[in-house]
Short mmCIF file of C-alpha atoms and ligand atoms in Angstrom, two decimals:
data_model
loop_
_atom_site.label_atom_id
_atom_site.label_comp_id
_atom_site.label_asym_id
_atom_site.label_seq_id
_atom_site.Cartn_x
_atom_site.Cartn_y
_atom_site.Cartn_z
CA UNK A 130 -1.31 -18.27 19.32
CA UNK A 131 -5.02 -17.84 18.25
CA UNK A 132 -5.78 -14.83 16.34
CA UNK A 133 -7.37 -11.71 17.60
CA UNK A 134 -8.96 -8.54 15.80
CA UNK A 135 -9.52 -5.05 16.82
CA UNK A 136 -13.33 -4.54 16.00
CA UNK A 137 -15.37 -1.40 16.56
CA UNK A 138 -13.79 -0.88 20.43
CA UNK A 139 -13.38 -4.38 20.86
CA UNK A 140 -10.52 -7.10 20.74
CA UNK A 141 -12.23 -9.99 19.32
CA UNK A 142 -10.87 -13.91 18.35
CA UNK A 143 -10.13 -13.27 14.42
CA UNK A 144 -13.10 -16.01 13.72
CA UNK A 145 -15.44 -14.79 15.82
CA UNK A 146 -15.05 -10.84 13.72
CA UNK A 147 -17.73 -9.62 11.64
CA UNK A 148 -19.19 -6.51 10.63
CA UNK A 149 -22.78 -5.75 10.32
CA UNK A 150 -24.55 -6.38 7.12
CA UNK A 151 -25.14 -2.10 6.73
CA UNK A 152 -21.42 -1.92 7.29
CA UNK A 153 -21.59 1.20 4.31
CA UNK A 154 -17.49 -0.37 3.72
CA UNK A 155 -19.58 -3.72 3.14
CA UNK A 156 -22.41 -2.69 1.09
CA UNK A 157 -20.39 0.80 -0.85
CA UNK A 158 -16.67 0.28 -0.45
CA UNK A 159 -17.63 3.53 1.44
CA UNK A 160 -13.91 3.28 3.68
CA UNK A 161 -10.67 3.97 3.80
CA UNK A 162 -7.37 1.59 4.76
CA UNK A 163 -4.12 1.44 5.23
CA UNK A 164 -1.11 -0.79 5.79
CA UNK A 165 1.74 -0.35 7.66
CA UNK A 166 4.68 -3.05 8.06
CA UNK A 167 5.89 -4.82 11.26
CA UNK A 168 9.57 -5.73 11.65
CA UNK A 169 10.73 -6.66 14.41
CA UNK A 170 7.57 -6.06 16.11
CA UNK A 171 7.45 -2.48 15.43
CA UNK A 172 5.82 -0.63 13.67
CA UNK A 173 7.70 1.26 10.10
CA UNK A 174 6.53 4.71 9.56
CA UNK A 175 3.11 4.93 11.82
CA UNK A 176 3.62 8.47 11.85
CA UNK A 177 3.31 8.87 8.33
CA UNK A 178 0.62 5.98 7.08
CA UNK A 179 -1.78 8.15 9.89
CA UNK A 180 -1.12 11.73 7.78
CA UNK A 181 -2.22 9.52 4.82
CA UNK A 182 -5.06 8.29 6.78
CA UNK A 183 -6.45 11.26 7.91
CA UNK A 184 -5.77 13.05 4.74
CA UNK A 185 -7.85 10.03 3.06
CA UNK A 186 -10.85 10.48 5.53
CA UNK A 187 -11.15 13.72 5.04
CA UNK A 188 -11.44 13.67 1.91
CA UNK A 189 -14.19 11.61 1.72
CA UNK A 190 -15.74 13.86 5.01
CA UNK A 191 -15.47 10.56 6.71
CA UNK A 192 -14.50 11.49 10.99
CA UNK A 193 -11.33 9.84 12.90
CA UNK A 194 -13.39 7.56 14.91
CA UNK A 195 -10.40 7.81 17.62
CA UNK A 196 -7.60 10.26 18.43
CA UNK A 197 -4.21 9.15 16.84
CA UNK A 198 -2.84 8.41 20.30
CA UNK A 199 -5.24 6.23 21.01
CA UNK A 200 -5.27 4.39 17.03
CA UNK A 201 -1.38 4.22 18.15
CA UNK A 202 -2.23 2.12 21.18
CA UNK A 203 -4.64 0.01 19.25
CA UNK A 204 -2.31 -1.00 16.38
CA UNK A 205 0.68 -2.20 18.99
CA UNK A 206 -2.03 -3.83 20.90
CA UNK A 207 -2.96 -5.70 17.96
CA UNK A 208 0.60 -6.61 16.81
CA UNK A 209 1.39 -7.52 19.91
CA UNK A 210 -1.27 -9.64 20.83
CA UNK A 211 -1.24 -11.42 17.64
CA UNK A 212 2.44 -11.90 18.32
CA UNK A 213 3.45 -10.57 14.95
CA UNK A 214 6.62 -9.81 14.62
CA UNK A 215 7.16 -9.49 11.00
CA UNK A 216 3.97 -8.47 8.73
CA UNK A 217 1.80 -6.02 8.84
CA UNK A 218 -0.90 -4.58 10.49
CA UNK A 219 -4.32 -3.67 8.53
CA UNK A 220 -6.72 -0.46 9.55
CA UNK A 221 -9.54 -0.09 8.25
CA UNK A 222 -12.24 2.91 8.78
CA UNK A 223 -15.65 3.34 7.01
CA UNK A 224 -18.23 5.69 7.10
CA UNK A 225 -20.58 3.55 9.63
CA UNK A 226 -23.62 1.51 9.90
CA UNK A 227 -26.62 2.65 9.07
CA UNK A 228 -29.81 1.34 6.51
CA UNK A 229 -28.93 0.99 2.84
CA UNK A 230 -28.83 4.79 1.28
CA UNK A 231 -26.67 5.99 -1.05
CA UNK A 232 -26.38 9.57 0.44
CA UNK A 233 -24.22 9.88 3.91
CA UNK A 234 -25.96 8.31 6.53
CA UNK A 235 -27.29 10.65 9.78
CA UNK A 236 -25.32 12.49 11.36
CA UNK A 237 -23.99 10.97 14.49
CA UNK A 238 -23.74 7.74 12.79
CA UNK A 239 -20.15 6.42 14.38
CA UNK A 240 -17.56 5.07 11.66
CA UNK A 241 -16.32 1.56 11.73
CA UNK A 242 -13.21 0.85 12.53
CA UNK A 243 -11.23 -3.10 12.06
CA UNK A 244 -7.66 -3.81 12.79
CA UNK A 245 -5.93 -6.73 12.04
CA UNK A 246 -2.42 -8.30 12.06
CA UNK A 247 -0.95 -10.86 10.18
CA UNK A 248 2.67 -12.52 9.92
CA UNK A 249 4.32 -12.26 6.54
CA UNK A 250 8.08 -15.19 6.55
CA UNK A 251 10.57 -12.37 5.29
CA UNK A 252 12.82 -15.32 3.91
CA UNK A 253 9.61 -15.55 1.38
CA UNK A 254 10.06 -11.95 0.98
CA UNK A 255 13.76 -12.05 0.48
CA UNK A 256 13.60 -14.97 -1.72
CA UNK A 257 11.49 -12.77 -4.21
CA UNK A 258 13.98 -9.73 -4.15
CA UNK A 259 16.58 -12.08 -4.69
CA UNK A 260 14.88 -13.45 -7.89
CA UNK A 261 13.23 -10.58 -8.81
CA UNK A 262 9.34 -10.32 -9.75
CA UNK A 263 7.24 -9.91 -13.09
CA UNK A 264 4.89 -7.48 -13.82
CA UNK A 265 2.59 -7.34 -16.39
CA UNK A 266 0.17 -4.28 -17.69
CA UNK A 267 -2.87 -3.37 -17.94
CA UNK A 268 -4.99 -0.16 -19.11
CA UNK A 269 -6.00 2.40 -15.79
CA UNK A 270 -9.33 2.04 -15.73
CA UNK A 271 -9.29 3.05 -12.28
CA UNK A 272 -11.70 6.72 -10.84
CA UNK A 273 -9.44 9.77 -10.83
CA UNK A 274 -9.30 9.85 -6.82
CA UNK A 275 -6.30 6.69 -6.48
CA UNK A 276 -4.84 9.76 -4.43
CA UNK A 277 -7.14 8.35 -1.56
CA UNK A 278 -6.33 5.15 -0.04
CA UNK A 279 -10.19 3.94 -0.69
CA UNK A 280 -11.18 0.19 -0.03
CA UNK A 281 -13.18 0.39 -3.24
CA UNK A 282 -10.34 -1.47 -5.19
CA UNK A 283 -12.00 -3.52 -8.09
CA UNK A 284 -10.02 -2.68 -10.97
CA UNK A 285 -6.88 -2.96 -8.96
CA UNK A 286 -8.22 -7.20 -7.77
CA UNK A 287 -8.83 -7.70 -11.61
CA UNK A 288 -5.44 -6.31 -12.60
CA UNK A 289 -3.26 -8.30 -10.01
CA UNK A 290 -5.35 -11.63 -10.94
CA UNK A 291 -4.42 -10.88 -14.53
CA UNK A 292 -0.66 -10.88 -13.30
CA UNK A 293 -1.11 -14.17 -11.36
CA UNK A 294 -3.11 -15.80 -14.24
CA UNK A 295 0.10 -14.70 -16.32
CA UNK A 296 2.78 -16.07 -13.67
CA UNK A 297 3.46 -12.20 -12.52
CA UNK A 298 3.32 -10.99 -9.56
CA UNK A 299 2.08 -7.29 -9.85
CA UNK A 300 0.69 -5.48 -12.97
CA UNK A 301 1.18 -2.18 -13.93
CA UNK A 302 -1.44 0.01 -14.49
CA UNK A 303 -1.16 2.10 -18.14
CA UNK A 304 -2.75 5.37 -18.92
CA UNK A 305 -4.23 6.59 -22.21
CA UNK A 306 -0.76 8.18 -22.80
CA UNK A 307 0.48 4.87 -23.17
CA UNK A 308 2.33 5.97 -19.63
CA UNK A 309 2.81 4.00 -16.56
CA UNK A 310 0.79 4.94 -13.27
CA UNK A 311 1.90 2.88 -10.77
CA UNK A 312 1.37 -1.15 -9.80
CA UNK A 313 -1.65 -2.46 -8.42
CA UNK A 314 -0.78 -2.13 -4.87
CA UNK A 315 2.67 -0.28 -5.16
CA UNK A 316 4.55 2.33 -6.98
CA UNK A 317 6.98 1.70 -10.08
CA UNK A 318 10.02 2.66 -11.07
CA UNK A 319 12.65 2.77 -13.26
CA UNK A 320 16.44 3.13 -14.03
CA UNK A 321 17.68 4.67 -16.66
CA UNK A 322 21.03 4.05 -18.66
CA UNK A 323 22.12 7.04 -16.87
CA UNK A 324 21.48 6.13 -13.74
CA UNK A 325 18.72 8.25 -13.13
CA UNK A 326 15.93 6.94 -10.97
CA UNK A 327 12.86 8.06 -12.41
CA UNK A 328 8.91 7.54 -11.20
CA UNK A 329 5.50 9.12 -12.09
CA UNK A 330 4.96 12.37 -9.65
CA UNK A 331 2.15 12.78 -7.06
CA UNK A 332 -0.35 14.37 -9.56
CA UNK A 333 -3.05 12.68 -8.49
CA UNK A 334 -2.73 10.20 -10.75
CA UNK A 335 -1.46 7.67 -8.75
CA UNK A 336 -1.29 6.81 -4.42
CA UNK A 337 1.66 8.94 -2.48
CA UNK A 338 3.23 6.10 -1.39
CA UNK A 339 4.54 6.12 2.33
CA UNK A 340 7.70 3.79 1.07
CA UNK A 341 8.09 5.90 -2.26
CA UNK A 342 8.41 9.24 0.13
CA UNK A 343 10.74 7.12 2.75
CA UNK A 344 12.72 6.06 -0.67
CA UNK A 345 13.42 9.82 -1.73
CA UNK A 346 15.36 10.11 1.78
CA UNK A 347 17.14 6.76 0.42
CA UNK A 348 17.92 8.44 -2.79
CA UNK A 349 19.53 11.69 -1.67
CA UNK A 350 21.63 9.40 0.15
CA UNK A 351 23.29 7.49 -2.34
CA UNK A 352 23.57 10.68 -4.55
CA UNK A 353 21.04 9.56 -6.34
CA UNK A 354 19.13 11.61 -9.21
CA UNK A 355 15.57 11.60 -8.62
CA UNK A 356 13.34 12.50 -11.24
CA UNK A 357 9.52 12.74 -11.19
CA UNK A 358 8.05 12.40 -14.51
CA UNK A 359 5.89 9.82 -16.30
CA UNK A 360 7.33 6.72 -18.71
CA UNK A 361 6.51 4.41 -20.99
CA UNK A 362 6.11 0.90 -21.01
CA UNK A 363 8.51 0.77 -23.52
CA UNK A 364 10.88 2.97 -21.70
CA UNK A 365 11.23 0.38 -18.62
CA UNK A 366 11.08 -2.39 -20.83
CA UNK A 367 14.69 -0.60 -22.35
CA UNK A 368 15.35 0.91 -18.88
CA UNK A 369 18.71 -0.52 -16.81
CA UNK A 370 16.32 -1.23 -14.01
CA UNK A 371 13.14 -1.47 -12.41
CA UNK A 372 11.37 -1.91 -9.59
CA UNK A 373 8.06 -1.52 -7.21
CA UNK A 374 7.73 0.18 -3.71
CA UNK A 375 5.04 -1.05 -1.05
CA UNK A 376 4.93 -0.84 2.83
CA UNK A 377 4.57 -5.20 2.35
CA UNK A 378 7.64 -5.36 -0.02
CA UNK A 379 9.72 -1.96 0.72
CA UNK A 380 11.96 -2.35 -2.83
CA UNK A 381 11.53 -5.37 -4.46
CA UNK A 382 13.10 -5.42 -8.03
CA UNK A 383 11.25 -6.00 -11.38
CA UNK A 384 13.18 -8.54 -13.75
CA UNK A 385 10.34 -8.96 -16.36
CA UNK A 386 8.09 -6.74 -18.14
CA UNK A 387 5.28 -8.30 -20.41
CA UNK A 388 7.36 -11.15 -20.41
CA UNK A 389 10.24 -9.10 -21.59
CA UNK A 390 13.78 -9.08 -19.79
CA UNK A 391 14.33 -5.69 -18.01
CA UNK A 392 18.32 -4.97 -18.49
CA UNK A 393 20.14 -8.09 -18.08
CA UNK A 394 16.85 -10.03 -16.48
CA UNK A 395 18.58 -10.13 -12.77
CA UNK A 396 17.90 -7.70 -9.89
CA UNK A 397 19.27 -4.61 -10.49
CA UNK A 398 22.35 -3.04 -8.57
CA UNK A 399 20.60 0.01 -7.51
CA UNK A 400 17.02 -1.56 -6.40
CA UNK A 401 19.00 -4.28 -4.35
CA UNK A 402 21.33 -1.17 -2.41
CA UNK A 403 18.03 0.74 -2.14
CA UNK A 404 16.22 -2.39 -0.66
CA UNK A 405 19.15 -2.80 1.51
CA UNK A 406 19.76 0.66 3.17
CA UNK A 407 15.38 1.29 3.42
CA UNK A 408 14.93 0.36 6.72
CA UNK A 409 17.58 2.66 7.82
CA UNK A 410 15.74 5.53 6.57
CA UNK A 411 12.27 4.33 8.10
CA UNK A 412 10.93 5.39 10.97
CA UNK A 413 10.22 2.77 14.04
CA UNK A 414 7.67 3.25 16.65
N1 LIG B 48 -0.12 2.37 -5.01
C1 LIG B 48 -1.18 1.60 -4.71
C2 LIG B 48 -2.34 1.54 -5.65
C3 LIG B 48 -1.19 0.86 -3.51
O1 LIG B 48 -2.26 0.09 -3.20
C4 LIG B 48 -0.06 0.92 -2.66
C5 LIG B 48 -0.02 0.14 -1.42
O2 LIG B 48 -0.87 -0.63 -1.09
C6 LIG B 48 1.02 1.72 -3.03
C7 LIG B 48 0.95 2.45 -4.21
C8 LIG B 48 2.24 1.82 -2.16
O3 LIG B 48 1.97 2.55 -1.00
P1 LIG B 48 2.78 2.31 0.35
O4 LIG B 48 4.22 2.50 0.02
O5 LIG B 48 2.28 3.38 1.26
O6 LIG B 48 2.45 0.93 0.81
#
């Protein structure tokens, strides 16, 4: 099955897509994205990745270039005529075309909108839970709007290419606190000796993950104690557990910090029933 993208009103084949050159996502970053999964050809938690879409355009003053029925339609349309039945589905929105300026472009200049689909194997997927993944980290050197889900993602490309040039797969960003943030494209979290799962709060210091809000449903279900606050790298280094949270990954448990053992260096108990039960807990459209 050849593959097909959704571009600017238009289902296109996936090699014929293109943007124009003034695309201001092309030329600026100037854009917004988000990522939902696709299991079993549907669609986990539409409802809220398109809050934290329109929350992230309008933040940046950037219009819904469609209504959210309509976005809806488009999305399925595009997982279903990619035939994907496990992946995810891509959306993203800038502010428009128009000729190279810094400041917004005219008004009544349309935003841009591209949707694609693509097939993840969840055996891959599995296989990496079941091992367990490294991180590695690195200093936050990111802007101090990573509450908006921006396609300007630099620092966060040269962070997870340091991981893979170290044989990780995600680094952890670290702030001047010496704290954790969160991973380059997920959330972290930790473990501790007393069971406690703890992660950084929605300060605006890191992205309100869709799966990290779908998790805290998780948690209240196990009898889990949740606790928002920041820690150190040293902390999950000692910590019983960890793990990252991503709509591509759901829980997928961290086994090595800095090329240091976390707990006993296997997938921990907790992040393996949490990975296990997080689908129940999503919602399917
Ligand atoms: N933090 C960052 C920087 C991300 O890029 C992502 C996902 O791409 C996340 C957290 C996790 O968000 P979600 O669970 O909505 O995928």
């Amino acid at each position: 099955m050849s593959r097909i993208a959704y571009v600017n009103g238009r289902y296109v084949p996936h090699r014929e897509a293109a943007v124009h050159v003034e695309d201001r996502g092309y030329q600026f970053a100037d854009g917004v994205y988000e990522v939902c999964e696709v299991r079993a050809g549907r669609l986990i938690d539409e409802r809220r990745h398109m809050e934290r879409l329109q929350r992230s355009l309008s933040e940046l003053r950037i219009a819904m270039p469609m209504s959210l029925p309509a976005l809806s339609v488009v999305l399925h349309e595009v997982v279903r005529r990619n035939g994907v039945r496990d992946g995810i589905v891509y959306l993203q929105i800038t502010r428009g075309v128009a000729k190279r300026d810094h400041p917004f472009p005219p008004e009544g200049t349309r935003p841009a909108i591209v949707v694609t689909a693509s097939r993840i194997d969840p055996a891959k997927i599995e296989r990496f839970a079941a091992d367990g993944i490294a991180v590695v980290t690195v200093p936050d050197n990111r802007w101090d709007r990573v509450d908006i889900k921006s396609i300007a993602l630099l620092p966060n490309i040269l962070a997870k290419q340091t991981a893979r040039e170290q044989g990780a797969r995600e680094a952890w960003f670290v702030d001047a606190a010496g704290n954790v943030t969160e991973g380059s494209s997920s959330n972290a979290w930790i473990v501790t000796s007393g069971n406690q799962v703890v992660t950084r709060t929605t300060d605006g210091t890191i992205l309100k993950g869709i799966t990290r809000t779908v998790l805290l449903d998780v948690l209240k279900a196990h009898d889990l104690t949740l606790v928002e606050r920041p820690f150190t790298v040293a902390e999950a280094i000692g910590a019983r557990e960890a793990f990252i949270t991503s709509a591509s990954q759901s829980v997928m448990p961290v086994v090595r910090i800095d090329g240091k053992p976390v707990g006993n260096g296997a997938p921990g108990l907790i992040a393996t029933a949490l990975r296990a039960d997080f689908h129940s807990y999503a919602e399917k459209s």
